GROMACS .gro file of C-alpha atoms in nm:
model
  200
    1ALA     CA    1   0.303  -0.582   1.586
    2ALA     CA    2   0.473  -0.267   1.701
    3LYS     CA    3   0.299  -0.067   1.969
    4LYS     CA    4   0.146   0.252   1.839
    5ASP     CA    5   0.314   0.573   1.949
    6ASP     CA    6   0.022   0.759   2.092
    7GLY     CA    7   0.039   1.096   1.926
    8VAL     CA    8   0.415   1.124   1.966
    9MET     CA    9   0.567   1.280   1.656
   10PRO     CA   10   0.902   1.133   1.558
   11THR     CA   11   1.180   1.387   1.514
   12PRO     CA   12   1.315   1.466   1.167
   13GLU     CA   13   1.657   1.359   1.296
   14SER     CA   14   1.530   1.005   1.355
   15ALA     CA   15   1.464   0.956   0.982
   16THR     CA   16   1.727   0.803   0.755
   17TRP     CA   17   1.538   0.878   0.433
   18PRO     CA   18   1.545   1.249   0.332
   19GLU     CA   19   1.182   1.240   0.208
   20ILE     CA   20   1.064   1.135   0.555
   21LYS     CA   21   1.283   1.399   0.718
   22GLU     CA   22   1.121   1.657   0.492
   23VAL     CA   23   0.759   1.572   0.585
   24LEU     CA   24   0.855   1.571   0.953
   25GLU     CA   25   1.007   1.918   0.918
   26SER     CA   26   0.695   2.049   0.745
   27GLY     CA   27   0.452   2.268   0.935
   28ASP     CA   28   0.729   2.390   1.167
   29ARG     CA   29   0.813   2.034   1.273
   30GLY     CA   30   0.449   1.939   1.316
   31VAL     CA   31   0.354   2.237   1.533
   32ASP     CA   32   0.137   2.395   1.264
   33LYS     CA   33  -0.092   2.104   1.178
   34SER     CA   34  -0.248   2.288   0.883
   35ARG     CA   35   0.088   2.303   0.705
   36VAL     CA   36   0.211   1.952   0.777
   37LYS     CA   37   0.254   1.757   0.453
   38LYS     CA   38   0.000   1.475   0.437
   39ALA     CA   39   0.150   1.298   0.137
   40ILE     CA   40   0.491   1.149   0.070
   41GLU     CA   41   0.648   1.022  -0.249
   42ILE     CA   42   0.967   0.819  -0.238
   43ASN     CA   43   1.090   0.739  -0.587
   44ARG     CA   44   1.423   0.566  -0.536
   45SER     CA   45   1.410   0.224  -0.699
   46LYS     CA   46   1.753   0.273  -0.858
   47ASP     CA   47   1.927   0.406  -0.549
   48GLY     CA   48   2.135   0.221  -0.293
   49ALA     CA   49   2.185   0.326   0.068
   50PRO     CA   50   1.999   0.444   0.266
   51TYR     CA   51   1.705   0.314   0.059
   52ASP     CA   52   1.821  -0.046   0.081
   53LYS     CA   53   1.703  -0.050   0.443
   54PHE     CA   54   1.343   0.037   0.523
   55ASP     CA   55   1.318   0.351   0.737
   56GLN     CA   56   1.076   0.258   1.014
   57THR     CA   57   1.031   0.624   1.104
   58LEU     CA   58   0.772   0.625   0.825
   59LEU     CA   59   0.550   0.397   1.034
   60LYS     CA   60   0.531   0.664   1.305
   61CYS     CA   61   0.407   0.940   1.071
   62ALA     CA   62   0.043   0.910   1.173
   63PHE     CA   63  -0.047   1.233   0.989
   64LEU     CA   64   0.017   1.086   0.641
   65THR     CA   65  -0.286   1.009   0.425
   66ARG     CA   66  -0.102   0.917   0.103
   67ILE     CA   67   0.216   0.715   0.056
   68GLU     CA   68   0.381   0.639  -0.275
   69MET     CA   69   0.693   0.430  -0.244
   70ARG     CA   70   0.928   0.287  -0.505
   71VAL     CA   71   1.242   0.157  -0.340
   72PRO     CA   72   1.512  -0.097  -0.433
   73PRO     CA   73   1.402  -0.462  -0.467
   74GLY     CA   74   1.412  -0.635  -0.131
   75THR     CA   75   1.362  -0.325   0.085
   76LEU     CA   76   0.990  -0.387   0.133
   77GLU     CA   77   1.041  -0.763   0.164
   78SER     CA   78   1.240  -0.707   0.482
   79GLU     CA   79   1.103  -0.778   0.829
   80ALA     CA   80   1.144  -0.410   0.914
   81PHE     CA   81   0.856  -0.338   0.676
   82GLN     CA   82   0.658  -0.663   0.659
   83LEU     CA   83   0.631  -0.719   1.035
   84TYR     CA   84   0.572  -0.362   1.150
   85PHE     CA   85   0.364  -0.201   0.877
   86PRO     CA   86   0.133  -0.008   0.918
   87GLY     CA   87   0.221   0.102   1.274
   88ALA     CA   88   0.076   0.448   1.342
   89LEU     CA   89  -0.035   0.477   0.979
   90GLN     CA   90  -0.329   0.246   1.038
   91ASP     CA   91  -0.586   0.511   1.125
   92GLY     CA   92  -0.517   0.781   0.869
   93LEU     CA   93  -0.384   0.626   0.549
   94LEU     CA   94  -0.625   0.661   0.255
   95GLU     CA   95  -0.400   0.583  -0.040
   96LEU     CA   96  -0.108   0.341  -0.064
   97ILE     CA   97   0.095   0.304  -0.383
   98LEU     CA   98   0.360   0.032  -0.377
   99LYS     CA   99   0.401  -0.034  -0.747
  100GLU     CA  100   0.738  -0.143  -0.890
  101ASN     CA  101   0.892  -0.275  -0.568
  102ALA     CA  102   0.954  -0.637  -0.677
  103LEU     CA  103   0.721  -0.742  -0.395
  104SER     CA  104   0.644  -1.113  -0.390
  105ILE     CA  105   0.384  -1.086  -0.113
  106VAL     CA  106   0.110  -0.844  -0.016
  107PRO     CA  107   0.202  -0.688   0.320
  108ALA     CA  108  -0.013  -0.856   0.587
  109GLY     CA  109  -0.055  -0.521   0.760
  110ILE     CA  110  -0.289  -0.388   0.492
  111GLN     CA  111  -0.571  -0.548   0.688
  112GLN     CA  112  -0.513  -0.297   0.969
  113LEU     CA  113  -0.566   0.007   0.747
  114GLN     CA  114  -0.891   0.143   0.889
  115ARG     CA  115  -0.963   0.399   0.618
  116ILE     CA  116  -0.777   0.277   0.309
  117ARG     CA  117  -0.958   0.370  -0.012
  118SER     CA  118  -0.699   0.310  -0.281
  119LEU     CA  119  -0.437   0.036  -0.302
  120ASP     CA  120  -0.190   0.005  -0.591
  121LEU     CA  121   0.025  -0.309  -0.589
  122SER     CA  122   0.081  -0.320  -0.965
  123HIS     CA  123   0.411  -0.410  -1.135
  124ASN     CA  124   0.532  -0.645  -0.863
  125LYS     CA  125   0.589  -1.022  -0.845
  126ILE     CA  126   0.290  -1.121  -0.633
  127GLN     CA  127   0.181  -1.479  -0.700
  128VAL     CA  128  -0.074  -1.538  -0.426
  129LEU     CA  129  -0.314  -1.298  -0.258
  130PRO     CA  130  -0.374  -1.300   0.117
  131ASP     CA  131  -0.683  -1.489   0.232
  132GLU     CA  132  -1.035  -1.352   0.241
  133ASP     CA  133  -1.005  -1.240   0.603
  134THR     CA  134  -0.745  -0.982   0.503
  135TRP     CA  135  -0.971  -0.830   0.237
  136GLU     CA  136  -1.275  -0.856   0.464
  137SER     CA  137  -1.097  -0.623   0.707
  138ILE     CA  138  -1.075  -0.341   0.450
  139ALA     CA  139  -1.388  -0.422   0.248
  140SER     CA  140  -1.591  -0.137   0.395
  141THR     CA  141  -1.349   0.130   0.270
  142LEU     CA  142  -1.150  -0.003  -0.029
  143GLU     CA  143  -1.269   0.144  -0.360
  144LEU     CA  144  -0.973   0.116  -0.597
  145LEU     CA  145  -0.748  -0.188  -0.628
  146ASP     CA  146  -0.473  -0.227  -0.887
  147LEU     CA  147  -0.305  -0.568  -0.905
  148SER     CA  148  -0.201  -0.550  -1.270
  149PHE     CA  149   0.137  -0.679  -1.387
  150ASN     CA  150   0.187  -0.943  -1.121
  151LYS     CA  151   0.192  -1.324  -1.135
  152LEU     CA  152  -0.152  -1.399  -0.992
  153THR     CA  153  -0.332  -1.718  -1.092
  154SER     CA  154  -0.646  -1.647  -0.886
  155ILE     CA  155  -0.832  -1.345  -0.752
  156ALA     CA  156  -1.088  -1.552  -0.558
  157PRO     CA  157  -0.974  -1.415  -0.217
  158LEU     CA  158  -1.109  -1.075  -0.324
  159ALA     CA  159  -1.466  -1.204  -0.272
  160PRO     CA  160  -1.533  -0.986   0.036
  161LEU     CA  161  -1.464  -0.665  -0.157
  162LYS     CA  162  -1.804  -0.521  -0.241
  163LYS     CA  163  -1.739  -0.148  -0.250
  164LEU     CA  164  -1.486  -0.149  -0.533
  165SER     CA  165  -1.537   0.104  -0.808
  166GLN     CA  166  -1.218   0.004  -0.992
  167LEU     CA  167  -1.042  -0.331  -1.014
  168LYS     CA  168  -0.742  -0.385  -1.241
  169VAL     CA  169  -0.583  -0.727  -1.283
  170ASP     CA  170  -0.425  -0.690  -1.627
  171ALA     CA  171  -0.116  -0.891  -1.722
  172ASN     CA  172  -0.134  -1.166  -1.464
  173GLN     CA  173  -0.165  -1.541  -1.515
  174LEU     CA  174  -0.537  -1.566  -1.448
  175THR     CA  175  -0.732  -1.843  -1.618
  176SER     CA  176  -1.056  -1.729  -1.457
  177VAL     CA  177  -1.203  -1.443  -1.255
  178GLU     CA  178  -1.415  -1.678  -1.046
  179GLY     CA  179  -1.470  -1.610  -0.680
  180VAL     CA  180  -1.519  -1.234  -0.703
  181SER     CA  181  -1.866  -1.125  -0.588
  182TRP     CA  182  -1.960  -0.976  -0.923
  183GLY     CA  183  -2.330  -0.963  -0.839
  184GLU     CA  184  -2.266  -0.750  -0.532
  185LEU     CA  185  -2.020  -0.506  -0.687
  186LYS     CA  186  -2.286  -0.241  -0.744
  187GLN     CA  187  -2.036   0.043  -0.760
  188LEU     CA  188  -1.791  -0.116  -1.002
  189THR     CA  189  -1.735   0.121  -1.293
  190MET     CA  190  -1.410  -0.021  -1.423
  191PHE     CA  191  -1.281  -0.377  -1.444
  192SER     CA  192  -0.981  -0.460  -1.654
  193ALA     CA  193  -0.818  -0.801  -1.708
  194VAL     CA  194  -0.631  -0.766  -2.037
  195GLY     CA  195  -0.333  -0.991  -2.099
  196ASN     CA  196  -0.434  -1.296  -1.897
  197GLU     CA  197  -0.516  -1.652  -2.003
  198LEU     CA  198  -0.890  -1.621  -1.957
  199ALA     CA  199  -1.112  -1.862  -2.148
  200SER     CA  200  -1.346  -1.650  -2.354
   0.00000   0.00000   0.00000
């Protein structure tokens, strides 16, 4: 994986996506930490260039705690994202929303997110979840997980997740919800699996 840039802020000029440029310009280009924007929303699924190529500058924005990204199909499937995510985001990111990106795989890098609390991968084309080790890595922090509107046939790899308060798996191809540690999910307040092929 890419080496972390130790505390080096990327310049706004290095960004190809205007939204990233904007957060890097915030707080007087990062000088005033209290005014630096901690959240970014990129809503560009219908756009072409430059959103057809993942802007790796995002992976150097260590100050971000919330990322919401909807970009053209294929952009997040590229090596530029899949191989290098999360980069410098790994220590600070609390909330990651990647819904509606036509993703067929869960980015392997999610297991490096030290503080992730909320993960939204809904409305994609994910068929298979990463193995238990991936979820084990974020089990101590992850509270909300949305995997609805994908093509999942099993959620068994989610067994390590014991701190979840919300789990949504609606509109997948699940025939069972076996494998999840239901007995240990003491904090689960919401579970939703409407629109699957579950045997009653």
